[in-house]
XYZ file of C-alpha atoms in Angstrom:
687
model
C 60.578 72.898 -41.304
C 58.219 73.786 -38.459
C 58.308 77.536 -37.872
C 59.498 78.900 -34.576
C 56.592 80.050 -32.479
C 57.478 83.014 -30.288
C 54.538 84.852 -28.710
C 52.423 86.871 -31.134
C 51.015 90.255 -30.119
C 48.142 91.864 -32.000
C 46.973 95.368 -32.853
C 44.127 96.038 -35.313
C 43.501 99.706 -36.206
C 40.361 100.653 -38.157
C 39.268 104.277 -37.618
C 36.315 105.902 -39.328
C 37.298 109.172 -40.998
C 34.299 111.544 -41.382
C 36.299 113.785 -43.718
C 36.606 110.891 -46.188
C 33.141 109.432 -45.623
C 32.120 106.566 -43.353
C 32.996 103.053 -44.523
C 30.109 100.597 -44.372
C 30.910 97.520 -42.328
C 34.336 98.726 -41.189
C 33.751 97.914 -37.527
C 32.333 94.464 -38.273
C 35.229 93.634 -40.608
C 37.816 94.809 -38.087
C 36.177 92.791 -35.319
C 36.138 89.660 -37.504
C 39.813 90.065 -38.367
C 40.660 90.712 -34.722
C 38.765 87.581 -33.626
C 40.368 85.267 -36.165
C 43.867 86.503 -35.337
C 43.232 86.010 -31.609
C 41.920 82.484 -32.202
C 44.547 80.115 -30.791
C 43.833 77.590 -33.566
C 44.217 80.174 -36.315
C 45.999 83.485 -35.740
C 47.595 82.351 -32.505
C 47.925 85.882 -31.073
C 47.775 86.428 -27.343
C 45.179 88.674 -25.699
C 46.555 92.053 -24.704
C 47.111 92.954 -21.036
C 44.048 94.113 -19.054
C 43.112 97.660 -19.931
C 45.181 97.679 -23.125
C 42.973 97.405 -26.236
C 44.247 95.440 -29.196
C 41.368 96.661 -31.400
C 40.947 100.358 -32.158
C 38.034 100.935 -34.490
C 35.172 103.266 -35.285
C 34.845 107.024 -34.900
C 36.938 108.774 -32.288
C 40.243 106.968 -33.035
C 42.591 109.894 -33.550
C 46.058 110.177 -35.049
C 47.822 110.664 -31.722
C 46.147 107.559 -30.228
C 47.123 105.436 -33.229
C 50.702 106.663 -33.150
C 51.085 105.963 -29.421
C 49.320 102.579 -29.601
C 51.722 101.326 -32.285
C 54.744 102.502 -30.301
C 53.449 100.898 -27.092
C 52.594 97.642 -28.879
C 56.103 97.500 -30.344
C 57.653 98.086 -26.915
C 55.562 95.281 -25.369
C 56.461 92.922 -28.205
C 60.129 93.750 -27.757
C 60.005 93.102 -24.018
C 58.298 89.729 -24.627
C 60.472 88.842 -27.652
C 57.242 88.517 -29.598
C 56.087 88.907 -33.176
C 53.918 92.001 -33.682
C 50.908 91.345 -35.903
C 49.395 94.672 -36.926
C 46.610 95.665 -39.343
C 45.514 99.035 -40.755
C 42.013 99.106 -42.258
C 40.163 102.155 -43.534
C 40.773 105.173 -45.717
C 44.157 105.869 -47.241
C 45.499 108.463 -49.615
C 48.724 110.127 -50.717
C 49.701 113.724 -50.110
C 50.761 115.584 -53.237
C 52.990 113.592 -55.551
C 54.659 111.575 -52.754
C 53.792 107.868 -53.144
C 53.608 107.339 -49.403
C 50.442 106.155 -47.689
C 48.648 108.711 -45.537
C 46.359 106.632 -43.310
C 43.290 108.577 -42.282
C 42.416 108.695 -38.575
C 39.153 110.016 -37.205
C 40.655 113.508 -36.920
C 42.613 113.431 -40.200
C 42.164 115.810 -43.134
C 43.536 115.106 -46.593
C 45.184 118.481 -46.959
C 46.767 118.578 -43.472
C 49.953 116.478 -43.363
C 50.250 116.642 -39.578
C 46.816 115.074 -39.120
C 47.455 111.813 -40.974
C 49.156 108.618 -39.872
C 52.412 107.754 -41.626
C 52.197 103.955 -41.588
C 55.602 103.364 -43.152
C 57.333 105.429 -40.470
C 55.515 103.636 -37.656
C 56.444 100.251 -39.096
C 60.067 101.343 -39.388
C 60.047 102.273 -35.700
C 58.440 98.948 -34.721
C 60.921 96.924 -36.756
C 63.853 98.636 -35.047
C 62.699 97.933 -31.458
C 65.153 95.497 -29.798
C 63.575 92.151 -29.027
C 60.786 92.291 -31.608
C 60.938 88.933 -33.382
C 59.267 90.258 -36.489
C 56.387 92.335 -37.809
C 53.503 90.913 -39.821
C 51.440 93.744 -41.280
C 48.182 93.912 -43.224
C 47.206 97.173 -44.896
C 43.785 97.326 -46.569
C 43.295 100.881 -47.806
C 43.479 102.782 -51.030
C 47.150 103.384 -51.935
C 48.112 100.605 -49.521
C 51.391 99.921 -51.359
C 52.694 103.274 -50.138
C 52.940 101.916 -46.591
C 56.224 100.072 -47.183
C 58.752 101.193 -44.533
C 62.286 102.397 -45.279
C 63.904 98.985 -45.637
C 67.248 100.422 -46.669
C 67.363 102.717 -43.666
C 66.835 99.807 -41.280
C 70.402 98.662 -41.945
C 71.622 101.795 -40.201
C 69.141 101.561 -37.326
C 69.518 100.311 -33.781
C 69.280 96.674 -34.857
C 71.336 97.141 -38.032
C 68.783 95.269 -40.109
C 68.428 92.269 -37.750
C 64.680 92.250 -38.134
C 61.887 90.505 -40.045
C 58.911 91.875 -41.983
C 56.029 90.278 -43.865
C 53.703 92.937 -45.237
C 50.506 92.260 -47.171
C 48.899 95.245 -48.979
C 45.539 95.132 -50.729
C 46.572 97.534 -53.505
C 49.681 99.230 -54.857
C 50.688 102.830 -54.165
C 48.460 104.318 -56.896
C 45.441 101.970 -56.800
C 42.160 102.128 -54.945
C 40.737 99.409 -52.716
C 37.005 98.797 -52.573
C 34.723 97.968 -49.662
C 37.347 96.160 -47.568
C 36.781 93.152 -49.816
C 40.382 92.105 -49.346
C 40.152 91.801 -45.549
C 36.734 90.135 -45.687
C 38.102 87.505 -48.050
C 41.241 87.072 -45.963
C 39.165 86.372 -42.840
C 37.170 83.786 -44.765
C 40.364 82.122 -46.044
C 41.829 81.932 -42.542
C 38.645 80.433 -41.097
C 38.256 77.841 -43.842
C 41.932 77.039 -44.321
C 43.677 75.794 -47.428
C 43.849 72.125 -48.432
C 47.359 70.792 -48.832
C 49.055 73.938 -47.509
C 50.524 72.335 -44.373
C 50.121 73.182 -40.724
C 50.956 76.890 -41.196
C 49.897 79.386 -43.842
C 52.727 81.556 -45.081
C 52.145 85.148 -46.211
C 52.579 83.855 -49.769
C 49.862 81.217 -49.219
C 47.458 83.852 -47.938
C 48.230 86.338 -50.709
C 47.693 83.778 -53.444
C 44.439 82.439 -51.981
C 42.907 85.861 -51.286
C 43.858 87.275 -54.684
C 42.337 84.252 -56.380
C 39.066 84.453 -54.445
C 38.688 88.251 -54.346
C 40.090 88.921 -57.847
C 42.593 91.398 -56.398
C 46.246 92.105 -57.150
C 47.741 92.560 -53.726
C 51.375 93.241 -52.935
C 53.645 91.324 -50.585
C 56.912 92.685 -49.222
C 59.183 90.525 -47.071
C 62.436 91.117 -45.259
C 64.265 88.459 -43.247
C 67.242 89.768 -41.331
C 66.824 87.160 -38.588
C 68.625 84.295 -40.273
C 68.289 81.951 -37.285
C 64.505 82.210 -37.204
C 62.331 79.966 -39.315
C 60.118 81.236 -42.120
C 57.357 83.500 -40.705
C 53.757 82.315 -40.824
C 50.583 84.318 -41.151
C 48.172 81.877 -39.498
C 47.650 78.227 -38.696
C 45.884 76.246 -41.368
C 42.354 75.239 -40.343
C 42.371 72.500 -42.976
C 45.645 70.951 -41.998
C 45.464 67.266 -41.240
C 48.167 65.955 -38.931
C 50.187 62.872 -39.794
C 47.682 60.875 -37.769
C 43.900 61.203 -37.866
C 42.426 64.333 -36.309
C 40.364 62.219 -33.911
C 41.489 59.023 -32.266
C 39.341 55.931 -31.685
C 37.998 57.324 -28.415
C 37.107 60.687 -29.941
C 35.425 59.106 -32.942
C 33.413 56.773 -30.716
C 32.190 59.536 -28.406
C 31.292 61.758 -31.341
C 29.304 58.971 -32.997
C 27.465 58.197 -29.760
C 26.661 61.889 -29.308
C 25.352 62.373 -32.856
C 23.364 59.148 -33.263
C 20.334 60.325 -31.209
C 20.019 63.428 -33.420
C 19.351 61.345 -36.512
C 19.147 63.254 -39.777
C 19.521 66.569 -37.950
C 23.241 65.867 -37.577
C 24.915 66.179 -40.995
C 27.169 63.305 -41.973
C 30.305 65.391 -42.501
C 33.781 63.881 -42.549
C 35.784 65.268 -39.612
C 39.207 65.796 -41.121
C 40.208 69.210 -39.757
C 39.456 71.406 -36.765
C 37.455 73.560 -39.161
C 35.142 70.598 -39.782
C 34.475 70.367 -36.041
C 33.703 74.077 -35.888
C 31.341 73.911 -38.870
C 29.498 70.928 -37.398
C 29.067 72.748 -34.108
C 27.671 75.831 -35.848
C 25.211 73.636 -37.728
C 24.009 71.938 -34.540
C 23.854 75.185 -32.582
C 21.494 76.584 -35.204
C 18.969 73.782 -34.683
C 15.687 74.794 -33.095
C 14.525 71.711 -31.244
C 11.710 71.846 -28.699
C 11.166 68.374 -27.164
C 13.016 68.085 -23.871
C 14.718 64.814 -24.751
C 15.947 66.240 -28.044
C 17.321 69.275 -26.206
C 19.274 66.968 -23.914
C 20.725 65.060 -26.851
C 21.624 68.286 -28.629
C 23.246 69.741 -25.517
C 25.292 66.552 -25.065
C 26.411 66.648 -28.709
C 27.472 70.295 -28.378
C 29.433 69.520 -25.201
C 31.159 66.615 -26.935
C 32.133 68.827 -29.874
C 33.461 71.487 -27.506
C 35.593 68.922 -25.679
C 36.885 67.464 -28.919
C 37.784 70.964 -30.113
C 39.636 71.510 -26.833
C 41.490 68.223 -27.324
C 42.506 69.136 -30.878
C 43.578 72.631 -29.830
C 45.641 71.269 -26.941
C 47.334 68.665 -29.074
C 48.305 71.281 -31.659
C 49.502 73.618 -28.919
C 51.765 70.938 -27.473
C 53.125 69.983 -30.889
C 53.622 73.413 -32.432
C 53.562 76.165 -29.803
C 54.731 74.523 -26.590
C 57.153 76.942 -24.871
C 59.255 74.098 -23.498
C 60.877 71.091 -25.118
C 58.633 68.882 -27.237
C 57.351 66.205 -24.813
C 58.424 62.664 -25.602
C 56.282 59.594 -25.013
C 57.575 58.786 -21.515
C 56.863 62.321 -20.297
C 53.389 62.149 -21.809
C 52.710 58.911 -19.944
C 53.933 60.365 -16.644
C 51.830 63.503 -17.048
C 48.771 61.416 -17.894
C 49.176 59.377 -14.711
C 49.377 62.609 -12.711
C 46.195 63.928 -14.328
C 44.141 60.742 -14.603
C 45.423 58.737 -11.654
C 45.951 55.712 -13.864
C 48.235 54.722 -16.736
C 47.363 55.382 -20.348
C 45.534 52.637 -22.183
C 47.721 49.703 -23.076
C 46.464 50.036 -26.658
C 47.899 53.556 -26.982
C 51.015 53.676 -29.113
C 53.818 56.199 -28.757
C 54.407 59.671 -30.115
C 51.664 61.761 -31.653
C 49.029 59.038 -31.402
C 49.766 58.602 -27.698
C 49.417 62.352 -27.159
C 46.143 62.417 -29.094
C 44.682 59.496 -27.158
C 45.758 60.874 -23.770
C 44.365 64.333 -24.440
C 41.067 62.945 -25.748
C 40.747 60.726 -22.703
C 41.325 63.668 -20.367
C 38.753 65.775 -22.207
C 36.093 63.091 -22.604
C 36.465 60.257 -20.114
C 38.434 61.213 -17.005
C 36.191 62.186 -14.075
C 36.164 65.947 -13.763
C 37.478 67.324 -10.485
C 34.882 69.475 -8.706
C 32.790 69.660 -11.849
C 35.400 71.414 -13.990
C 35.667 69.759 -17.418
C 39.116 71.248 -18.032
C 40.756 70.451 -14.670
C 42.264 67.066 -15.721
C 43.644 68.593 -18.916
C 45.101 71.540 -16.988
C 46.774 69.097 -14.600
C 48.262 67.216 -17.564
C 49.684 70.378 -19.120
C 50.961 71.638 -15.754
C 52.779 68.339 -15.179
C 54.560 68.707 -18.531
C 55.330 72.355 -17.759
C 56.857 71.604 -14.359
C 59.253 69.102 -15.934
C 60.313 71.862 -18.341
C 60.758 74.386 -15.538
C 57.940 76.584 -16.868
C 55.953 78.858 -14.569
C 52.174 79.199 -14.512
C 52.458 82.678 -16.021
C 54.456 81.625 -19.093
C 52.808 83.516 -21.991
C 52.183 80.491 -24.201
C 50.602 78.571 -21.325
C 48.313 81.390 -20.254
C 47.175 81.953 -23.831
C 46.268 78.278 -24.208
C 44.463 78.216 -20.866
C 42.401 81.310 -21.644
C 41.552 79.901 -25.048
C 39.900 76.800 -23.541
C 38.480 78.512 -20.458
C 40.919 76.928 -18.008
C 42.805 79.912 -16.615
C 41.974 79.234 -12.966
C 42.277 75.459 -13.425
C 45.837 75.897 -14.720
C 46.818 78.017 -11.708
C 45.218 75.428 -9.407
C 47.100 72.620 -11.166
C 50.431 74.391 -10.694
C 49.604 74.946 -7.017
C 48.806 71.246 -6.603
C 52.093 70.323 -8.296
C 53.953 72.586 -5.882
C 52.208 70.996 -2.887
C 53.069 67.492 -4.074
C 56.674 68.488 -4.699
C 56.922 69.937 -1.195
C 55.406 66.793 0.344
C 57.800 64.479 -1.513
C 60.862 66.662 -1.165
C 62.129 65.243 2.127
C 62.906 61.561 2.539
C 63.947 59.710 5.664
C 66.012 56.568 5.078
C 66.152 54.079 7.953
C 68.408 51.096 7.318
C 68.529 47.823 9.236
C 71.335 46.443 7.087
C 73.545 45.810 10.104
C 71.189 42.936 11.027
C 72.670 39.439 10.756
C 70.626 36.662 9.072
C 67.111 36.840 10.490
C 68.191 38.676 13.639
C 67.175 42.227 14.453
C 69.933 44.871 14.419
C 71.475 46.677 17.366
C 71.830 49.913 15.375
C 69.557 51.855 13.050
C 71.417 53.947 10.466
C 69.433 57.023 9.481
C 69.682 59.692 6.764
C 67.408 62.662 6.081
C 67.583 63.754 2.441
C 66.277 66.851 0.673
C 66.176 65.553 -2.877
C 69.726 64.258 -3.282
C 71.156 66.630 -0.641
C 72.010 65.218 2.769
C 70.291 67.190 5.542
C 71.318 65.024 8.480
C 72.860 61.671 9.381
C 72.683 59.745 12.665
C 73.007 56.288 14.238
C 70.511 55.056 16.836
C 71.309 52.170 19.139
C 68.375 49.868 19.869
C 67.548 46.544 21.527
C 67.924 43.784 18.879
C 64.222 42.884 18.827
C 61.242 43.921 16.740
C 59.781 45.764 19.720
C 63.135 47.449 20.374
C 63.473 48.602 16.762
C 59.901 49.893 16.580
C 60.210 51.714 19.895
C 63.440 53.373 18.689
C 61.678 54.622 15.559
C 60.008 57.209 17.790
C 63.386 58.777 18.599
C 64.365 58.580 14.931
C 61.244 60.501 13.906
C 61.736 63.094 16.642
C 65.273 63.715 15.348
C 64.145 63.814 11.702
C 61.291 66.209 12.483
C 63.684 68.670 14.131
C 65.979 68.473 11.128
C 63.050 68.856 8.717
C 61.844 72.054 10.377
C 65.122 73.716 9.459
C 64.363 73.094 5.760
C 60.858 74.583 5.928
C 59.299 71.377 4.603
C 57.386 68.563 6.274
C 58.524 64.971 6.279
C 55.992 62.588 4.790
C 57.976 59.719 3.286
C 60.114 57.068 4.964
C 62.221 54.452 3.158
C 62.910 51.463 5.405
C 65.643 49.098 4.246
C 65.927 45.653 5.786
C 67.220 42.168 4.963
C 64.885 39.798 3.133
C 64.174 37.732 6.235
C 62.791 40.751 8.089
C 60.926 42.106 5.059
C 59.029 38.823 4.808
C 57.499 39.148 8.262
C 57.661 42.814 9.333
C 55.046 45.520 8.739
C 56.813 48.674 9.908
C 53.876 50.934 8.952
C 51.897 49.210 11.728
C 54.443 50.103 14.425
C 52.545 51.977 17.148
C 54.142 55.226 18.252
C 50.977 56.414 19.918
C 49.344 55.988 16.505
C 50.480 53.733 13.715
C 53.588 54.952 11.925
C 51.928 54.645 8.511
C 48.939 56.786 9.466
C 50.729 60.005 8.515
C 53.788 58.725 6.688
C 54.158 56.870 3.387
C 56.375 53.854 4.018
C 58.353 52.236 1.188
C 60.187 48.968 1.880
C 63.668 48.507 0.389
C 66.030 45.557 0.300
C 69.045 46.543 2.386
C 71.456 44.091 0.709
C 71.733 46.528 -2.213
C 73.580 48.906 0.141
C 76.360 46.410 0.875
C 76.308 43.988 -2.026
C 77.723 40.545 -1.262
C 80.417 39.517 -3.707
C 78.280 36.788 -5.269
C 75.653 39.356 -6.342
C 78.159 41.186 -8.530
C 76.673 43.982 -10.662
C 73.000 43.534 -9.838
C 72.542 47.260 -9.161
C 73.810 48.123 -12.628
C 71.647 45.388 -14.122
C 68.700 46.832 -12.189
C 69.159 50.188 -13.932
C 68.882 48.412 -17.257
C 65.719 46.668 -16.076
C 64.138 49.951 -15.028
C 64.983 51.492 -18.413
C 63.410 48.532 -20.200
C 60.279 48.853 -18.076
C 59.834 52.449 -19.265
C 59.532 51.217 -22.837
C 57.545 48.118 -21.950
C 53.896 47.537 -21.089
C 52.081 49.990 -18.846
C 51.731 47.301 -16.165
C 55.014 45.341 -16.205
C 54.002 42.619 -13.724
C 54.801 38.909 -14.021
C 52.378 36.867 -11.916
C 53.950 33.672 -10.580
C 51.710 30.749 -9.679
C 52.258 28.041 -7.071
C 53.918 25.635 -9.491
C 56.537 28.180 -10.576
C 57.296 29.063 -6.948
C 57.806 25.431 -6.000
C 60.626 25.007 -8.542
C 62.895 27.633 -6.975
C 66.136 26.652 -8.704
C 64.520 26.662 -12.131
C 62.890 30.018 -11.395
C 66.199 31.576 -10.304
C 67.901 30.241 -13.430
C 65.196 31.762 -15.620
C 65.572 35.075 -13.804
C 69.316 35.021 -14.360
C 68.710 34.410 -18.065
C 66.479 37.476 -18.292
C 63.314 35.497 -18.973
C 61.248 37.757 -16.734
C 61.202 41.470 -17.404
C 59.730 43.813 -14.837
C 58.188 43.118 -11.454
C 57.492 39.721 -9.924
C 54.188 39.181 -8.120
C 53.320 36.019 -6.208
C 49.783 34.720 -6.546
C 50.454 32.387 -3.601
C 52.371 33.017 -0.373
C 54.819 30.151 0.239
C 55.176 28.797 3.744
C 58.864 29.779 3.850
C 58.593 33.090 2.060
C 61.838 34.444 3.517
C 63.868 31.730 1.764
C 62.369 32.607 -1.617
C 62.359 36.373 -1.212
C 66.118 36.928 -1.274
C 66.810 35.341 -4.707
C 63.779 37.104 -6.151
C 64.928 40.491 -4.826
C 68.331 39.968 -6.407
C 66.853 39.659 -9.896
C 63.630 41.697 -9.897
C 63.279 45.433 -9.245
C 59.975 44.954 -7.426
C 58.558 41.916 -5.654
C 54.953 41.660 -4.450
C 53.251 38.919 -2.426
C 50.020 38.206 -0.516
C 49.782 39.712 2.947
C 48.094 36.616 4.341
C 48.455 32.893 3.842
C 47.143 31.160 0.766
C 46.295 32.620 -2.611
C 45.946 36.308 -3.451
C 42.341 37.070 -4.519
C 41.864 37.943 -8.166
C 40.396 41.302 -7.116
C 43.707 42.166 -5.455
C 45.644 41.170 -8.569
C 43.383 43.391 -10.656
C 43.810 46.240 -8.189
C 47.593 46.025 -8.467
C 47.390 46.322 -12.231
C 44.896 49.204 -12.182
C 46.946 51.155 -9.649
C 50.386 50.277 -10.957
C 51.287 53.791 -12.065
C 50.617 55.086 -8.522
C 52.605 52.433 -6.686
C 54.263 52.126 -4.252
C 52.650 55.214 -2.706
C 49.140 53.879 -3.175
C 49.940 50.939 -0.887
C 50.258 53.338 2.052
C 46.906 54.897 1.195
C 45.357 51.422 0.972
C 46.713 50.361 4.351
C 45.327 53.535 5.930
C 41.908 52.850 4.435
C 41.897 49.286 5.775
C 42.840 50.453 9.298
C 39.964 52.897 9.375
C 37.559 50.073 8.489
C 36.257 51.929 5.474
C 33.884 50.701 2.828
C 34.612 46.983 2.218
C 33.799 47.564 -1.433
C 36.515 50.228 -1.711
C 39.283 49.240 -4.114
C 41.839 49.959 -1.387
C 40.539 46.938 0.514
C 41.796 44.679 -2.265
C 45.095 46.514 -2.648
C 45.766 46.388 1.108
C 46.124 42.584 0.870
C 49.423 43.032 -1.007
C 52.925 43.508 0.436
C 55.855 44.776 -1.612
C 59.540 45.623 -1.727
C 60.345 48.362 -4.209
C 63.308 49.460 -6.275
C 63.576 52.663 -8.305
C 66.296 54.913 -9.676
C 66.194 57.106 -6.585
C 67.027 54.145 -4.351
C 69.780 52.984 -6.711
C 71.288 56.487 -6.586
C 71.295 56.294 -2.798
C 72.922 52.861 -2.939
C 75.643 54.264 -5.220
C 76.262 57.193 -2.867
C 76.446 54.793 0.057
C 78.956 52.574 -1.728
C 81.105 55.519 -2.874
C 81.228 57.089 0.597
C 81.782 53.883 2.581
C 85.310 53.092 3.734
C 86.259 49.765 5.291
C 82.700 49.038 6.207
C 82.073 52.467 7.750
C 78.814 54.078 6.762
C 78.593 57.492 5.052
C 78.127 60.655 7.048
């Protein structure tokens, strides 16, 4: 069972006590323990708030400061519903014949009971603070076993025993401890990890490994009064190997390319765990290479190792410590498109391997926005977080971001998500479904939607010509803009629904209302017959939902390209469509002379239909552009049209994409069609 992973707060206390004699290496040992417990890949503890130290060590750490720091740390952990990880390193003794640990602060004296720290009492207080999800304690002192809190008394406390304790003590209540050997060994065990111990190291795992290596006989006391919580863990296992390989094909390739120029200077170590990556980096960082070209190769190798370590850390964070729901494959693909601007590789499988490949790609291959190597990854994580309703300040997210040096990038990514959500929030639907055959309508039916909420509804009479409709769009936009101002959001997207005959020949984004309509608005074309389904089309909207679901699990670019021969045999093509022989979108390589006659049967069976803007065949470059940009369609069409109007760089990919026209169907449009059908009465349109 994977342990629950609430936030983990840390406090390491290691005072020097002059009255007992200074301990050699105490500060260094405390700092090493503090660092390994703060390491996101190992101890997983979060940094303390600004101005609040989580490491108290050296001379000058008095009893009163220790007492207050433990109380404050417990209160913060309770407020955050966190686990409190706390360590006491230094001198310890017992007073008189009482087998209770007296922990020696900088101002403590062995014969003055009021000057010592009563560890057991402080732990009892911490365990009884509401909200604390557990206490994990390490005591490395002489007489350490005397630090056990009053476990029996906890049943009568505020929480009535609903608490959890894992307490590791380097010696029993009458033994001495020597030279902090226990903590030094423990730090080494956590850094190196344990083979075969799983993703997490339990207190029992740590006790057994440290005792074996340090030849000690430590004590472990556990209490689990939180029956709904999973077994507590001491640290993540640096030697754990996930079900899949640590590095994917992309990561392995980039690492090999980075190490090859270093020759024998790069040790041929198998990279099985994150610890192997860290050891390889330390080895390379210690190299003293003078030639400029060698320095460049070494610097590139170190950067590659850093990015791979970030990828591994992020993958583990998402799989084991993610504060939201574990992301499934479809969410991972959507978040990758948001971050990379393109779909994940078609060779990527699902699940853990998909996550690994996406994260490695974002760390190693995706162009870095404004020079920041972590910006694409931060965008990916923010996209997952937004779907889970998580805020930028969620403790687990901020800890991950700080750990990889992406704190600002994460905030920026959330801000960008908010801007995009605001831009796409409002949607204007303009329907020409009252048109007959290939005639233009006398009325435009208009809805302004905020998500799925109706903001406004209006009908606009117009002359039944293309010029009359386009001229009336100016009044429609003026009305919609007034309505939009009341919501506090700007209108950017317009869905225009029309019969197939008009869709085949009309480019509404080119309508001139002073400037072209599509210059500042994203236009998506819809097939209006789905609003008022003719009887012979039956359940095509329900079938369309099934098609869209199948496309989610299908190839990343679900496009069927139809050649001239297939388009010439219309009846056979329609029969094949009705039999489900084509899954996904239909794209025409050739524009038939009578496109409008072919378009209607295609729109009845395919969720999206694409065709060449001009006569003849669609250039191969345009076909390739459709496939490369598929994950960003249909919105990218509007961007491409704008680029072509501005006579930009002919080599720009948008030039190829702008040669394609499309009619689009998605779940949002189907939902609108359902609402329209449910609200319509005797042919009246919903208000």
